[in-house]
């Protein structure tokens, strides 16, 4: 039986690490910023009956963003925000389109399921390899993100019958973007000690659990959560 | 509700099963894909006891593949097991058996140190290696199959290959205390553990494999055959009973010759059909009735409402626990495979 290799010791101050961190940190900051924005938009335009709850979620995302900005500062890294804006541009665009068309199901799939799950997976895999400062912050954040995922899950579960077809369509249009995004950051994530197969697996597990909670069968979950992965 | 955590035997096997089950997204994928694949519940079924009691079970496919170990994807391999355990626990299963390589990986990589899996604390009391029942069944196979092949245990030498492992040491304890075997040969790689085992048993001799095999009337394999070991089958006694309790089962091809009787070790037959699909996939001869004894242990624990990690940790299997699970096994209609 082969032995488990010890995790490599990270040099958080090396130029290679900081260079990769400038993009990963920016993605996280941008992700939290957009999440804040998305929840506020939903509260204002599409889900006014859940306004208080959504505003609360938005405020949490804002707090997370500040936490991650502090993580970058702690390592004296300037986040590459233009890279991060570009990284999220397609998902962001799809959310804005759905918002404009009043497609609340698609909005929730993009923000509450895909983006939250993407964040949860990334934070779960990052925590064991993070520097001490970032680890504490990320551990706090990931707990909140499960609550956000739960918000979308509960609403979609309650509206499953009418939402099902739109969820499948939105999944088809948006999940392949996630695999593309993961490929884009594969090398930088590896420098931080985060392996792509672990990220994909964590994403598929959490996303699959959410879909199952909403009401999809095991077979549907297997198909939906792997959509587009083979050709990514 | 009981659970079984299992896996497929190779990448090729996984691809064909995914295709057969109608998952084109999973078929034709390479090892990288399987390293990322999440655990899945792929079967949900009922088991009826000989007493008439009915229980329900779920089969969790961990998506672990032996190639992950061969290709040093160790982290992926360990994640598969922990994730499958978390999935079982989240699905509300009371007791789950770690089948195939799952318990070996758990033990070898000391996964008991990792209790937290994402947002879940694993409760190890909900899991069992199933090794107590496996050891019991292997012992019964030795006791019941040997006479069928003209071997009188009171006059027989039994070699246990892999004697210091969890199952191997339990088999040695049982054979020493509960049978009249004339001689017991203890074979394993770690000399210190062998000496400790012999001291505990106060019986048996420590021998290297090449010296033990020619002396044995019965060989119990609870370790797979070491790679590169060239065994001259003509040196073996005739008749010789070989109980292949290793995983995967690979002894029969090595020792295929007249007078050598190879029995699939650690397999039980249920007296009633089980309406499941999984044992078709793992190529059991009678898929509706035959299963790994470790899986049957989780069924027995559910039948008996013994929701605890009955088999756990290394070398903790006592004769008393083997008696207890053995009685339950008989009561609920399981029999050791004898042909």
mmCIF file of N, CA, C and O in Angstrom, chain B residues 53-86:
data_model
loop_
_atom_site.group_PDB
_atom_site.id
_atom_site.type_symbol
_atom_site.label_atom_id
_atom_site.label_comp_id
_atom_site.label_asym_id
_atom_site.label_seq_id
_atom_site.Cartn_x
_atom_site.Cartn_y
_atom_site.Cartn_z
ATOM 1 N N UNK B 53 -38.379 -10.894 9.589
ATOM 2 C CA UNK B 53 -38.124 -9.455 9.784
ATOM 3 C C UNK B 53 -37.598 -8.843 8.472
ATOM 4 O O UNK B 53 -36.805 -9.465 7.760
ATOM 5 N N UNK B 54 -38.064 -7.633 8.164
ATOM 6 C CA UNK B 54 -37.619 -6.974 6.934
ATOM 7 C C UNK B 54 -36.903 -5.667 7.269
ATOM 8 O O UNK B 54 -37.381 -4.899 8.108
ATOM 9 N N UNK B 55 -35.777 -5.455 6.620
ATOM 10 C CA UNK B 55 -35.046 -4.193 6.809
ATOM 11 C C UNK B 55 -34.756 -3.583 5.439
ATOM 12 O O UNK B 55 -34.812 -4.269 4.419
ATOM 13 N N UNK B 56 -34.422 -2.294 5.476
ATOM 14 C CA UNK B 56 -34.110 -1.609 4.220
ATOM 15 C C UNK B 56 -32.654 -1.186 4.206
ATOM 16 O O UNK B 56 -32.087 -0.839 5.249
ATOM 17 N N UNK B 57 -32.075 -1.208 3.018
ATOM 18 C CA UNK B 57 -30.674 -0.817 2.893
ATOM 19 C C UNK B 57 -30.414 0.042 1.670
ATOM 20 O O UNK B 57 -31.209 0.079 0.733
ATOM 21 N N UNK B 58 -29.294 0.751 1.737
ATOM 22 C CA UNK B 58 -28.861 1.562 0.594
ATOM 23 C C UNK B 58 -27.419 1.213 0.267
ATOM 24 O O UNK B 58 -26.622 0.956 1.173
ATOM 25 N N UNK B 59 -27.127 1.222 -1.017
ATOM 26 C CA UNK B 59 -25.764 0.942 -1.467
ATOM 27 C C UNK B 59 -25.124 2.250 -1.917
ATOM 28 O O UNK B 59 -25.637 2.931 -2.797
ATOM 29 N N UNK B 60 -24.020 2.601 -1.279
ATOM 30 C CA UNK B 60 -23.315 3.842 -1.622
ATOM 31 C C UNK B 60 -22.093 3.485 -2.474
ATOM 32 O O UNK B 60 -21.182 2.793 -2.005
ATOM 33 N N UNK B 61 -22.093 3.940 -3.710
ATOM 34 C CA UNK B 61 -20.925 3.746 -4.577
ATOM 35 C C UNK B 61 -19.968 4.899 -4.293
ATOM 36 O O UNK B 61 -20.306 6.064 -4.477
ATOM 37 N N UNK B 62 -18.769 4.548 -3.833
ATOM 38 C CA UNK B 62 -17.845 5.611 -3.407
ATOM 39 C C UNK B 62 -17.120 6.264 -4.578
ATOM 40 O O UNK B 62 -16.525 7.325 -4.418
ATOM 41 N N UNK B 63 -17.152 5.605 -5.753
ATOM 42 C CA UNK B 63 -16.387 6.046 -6.928
ATOM 43 C C UNK B 63 -14.877 5.896 -6.729
ATOM 44 O O UNK B 63 -14.085 6.416 -7.529
ATOM 45 N N UNK B 64 -14.468 5.199 -5.666
ATOM 46 C CA UNK B 64 -13.054 4.830 -5.533
ATOM 47 C C UNK B 64 -12.743 3.766 -6.577
ATOM 48 O O UNK B 64 -13.577 2.913 -6.878
ATOM 49 N N UNK B 65 -11.542 3.828 -7.140
ATOM 50 C CA UNK B 65 -11.074 2.774 -8.042
ATOM 51 C C UNK B 65 -9.662 2.360 -7.622
ATOM 52 O O UNK B 65 -8.849 3.229 -7.251
ATOM 53 N N UNK B 66 -9.353 1.063 -7.675
ATOM 54 C CA UNK B 66 -8.011 0.609 -7.266
ATOM 55 C C UNK B 66 -6.882 1.312 -8.030
ATOM 56 O O UNK B 66 -5.786 1.470 -7.491
ATOM 57 N N UNK B 67 -7.161 1.780 -9.251
ATOM 58 C CA UNK B 67 -6.128 2.507 -10.008
ATOM 59 C C UNK B 67 -5.665 3.770 -9.279
ATOM 60 O O UNK B 67 -4.572 4.264 -9.528
ATOM 61 N N UNK B 68 -6.502 4.301 -8.409
ATOM 62 C CA UNK B 68 -6.095 5.512 -7.672
ATOM 63 C C UNK B 68 -4.890 5.204 -6.785
ATOM 64 O O UNK B 68 -3.994 6.028 -6.626
ATOM 65 N N UNK B 69 -4.866 4.008 -6.200
ATOM 66 C CA UNK B 69 -3.712 3.625 -5.378
ATOM 67 C C UNK B 69 -2.513 3.353 -6.285
ATOM 68 O O UNK B 69 -1.404 3.806 -6.005
ATOM 69 N N UNK B 70 -2.760 2.624 -7.377
ATOM 70 C CA UNK B 70 -1.666 2.254 -8.278
ATOM 71 C C UNK B 70 -1.025 3.493 -8.899
ATOM 72 O O UNK B 70 0.174 3.517 -9.149
ATOM 73 N N UNK B 71 -1.826 4.540 -9.132
ATOM 74 C CA UNK B 71 -1.304 5.764 -9.756
ATOM 75 C C UNK B 71 -0.969 6.851 -8.739
ATOM 76 O O UNK B 71 -0.838 8.012 -9.094
ATOM 77 N N UNK B 72 -0.883 6.458 -7.489
ATOM 78 C CA UNK B 72 -0.520 7.375 -6.398
ATOM 79 C C UNK B 72 -1.476 8.561 -6.266
ATOM 80 O O UNK B 72 -1.088 9.645 -5.851
ATOM 81 N N UNK B 73 -2.723 8.356 -6.613
ATOM 82 C CA UNK B 73 -3.729 9.401 -6.371
ATOM 83 C C UNK B 73 -4.300 9.127 -4.974
ATOM 84 O O UNK B 73 -5.497 8.864 -4.807
ATOM 85 N N UNK B 74 -3.418 9.180 -3.993
ATOM 86 C CA UNK B 74 -3.784 8.734 -2.647
ATOM 87 C C UNK B 74 -4.809 9.676 -2.021
ATOM 88 O O UNK B 74 -5.748 9.241 -1.359
ATOM 89 N N UNK B 75 -4.592 10.973 -2.237
ATOM 90 C CA UNK B 75 -5.541 11.920 -1.636
ATOM 91 C C UNK B 75 -6.945 11.691 -2.174
ATOM 92 O O UNK B 75 -7.922 11.749 -1.446
ATOM 93 N N UNK B 76 -7.002 11.437 -3.492
ATOM 94 C CA UNK B 76 -8.315 11.171 -4.097
ATOM 95 C C UNK B 76 -8.916 9.918 -3.466
ATOM 96 O O UNK B 76 -10.100 9.892 -3.117
ATOM 97 N N UNK B 77 -8.089 8.885 -3.297
ATOM 98 C CA UNK B 77 -8.585 7.621 -2.736
ATOM 99 C C UNK B 77 -9.153 7.842 -1.328
ATOM 100 O O UNK B 77 -10.250 7.369 -1.008
ATOM 101 N N UNK B 78 -8.435 8.593 -0.517
ATOM 102 C CA UNK B 78 -8.905 8.800 0.863
ATOM 103 C C UNK B 78 -10.153 9.692 0.886
ATOM 104 O O UNK B 78 -11.056 9.472 1.685
ATOM 105 N N UNK B 79 -10.206 10.656 -0.032
ATOM 106 C CA UNK B 79 -11.407 11.504 -0.108
ATOM 107 C C UNK B 79 -12.639 10.683 -0.453
ATOM 108 O O UNK B 79 -13.718 10.909 0.087
ATOM 109 N N UNK B 80 -12.439 9.713 -1.377
ATOM 110 C CA UNK B 80 -13.590 8.889 -1.794
ATOM 111 C C UNK B 80 -14.223 8.198 -0.596
ATOM 112 O O UNK B 80 -15.449 8.135 -0.482
ATOM 113 N N UNK B 81 -13.372 7.664 0.272
ATOM 114 C CA UNK B 81 -13.889 6.893 1.401
ATOM 115 C C UNK B 81 -14.591 7.820 2.391
ATOM 116 O O UNK B 81 -15.720 7.563 2.827
ATOM 117 N N UNK B 82 -13.919 8.931 2.728
ATOM 118 C CA UNK B 82 -14.525 9.866 3.691
ATOM 119 C C UNK B 82 -15.820 10.467 3.143
ATOM 120 O O UNK B 82 -16.813 10.604 3.865
ATOM 121 N N UNK B 83 -15.813 10.806 1.847
ATOM 122 C CA UNK B 83 -17.016 11.391 1.255
ATOM 123 C C UNK B 83 -18.165 10.392 1.212
ATOM 124 O O UNK B 83 -19.322 10.758 1.425
ATOM 125 N N UNK B 84 -17.833 9.131 0.932
ATOM 126 C CA UNK B 84 -18.882 8.103 0.907
ATOM 127 C C UNK B 84 -19.459 7.923 2.318
ATOM 128 O O UNK B 84 -20.672 7.767 2.494
ATOM 129 N N UNK B 85 -18.593 7.978 3.318
ATOM 130 C CA UNK B 85 -19.064 7.842 4.702
ATOM 131 C C UNK B 85 -19.974 9.024 5.069
ATOM 132 O O UNK B 85 -21.037 8.844 5.672
ATOM 133 N N UNK B 86 -19.547 10.213 4.682
ATOM 134 C CA UNK B 86 -20.360 11.402 4.969
ATOM 135 C C UNK B 86 -21.715 11.301 4.271
ATOM 136 O O UNK B 86 -22.757 11.638 4.840
#
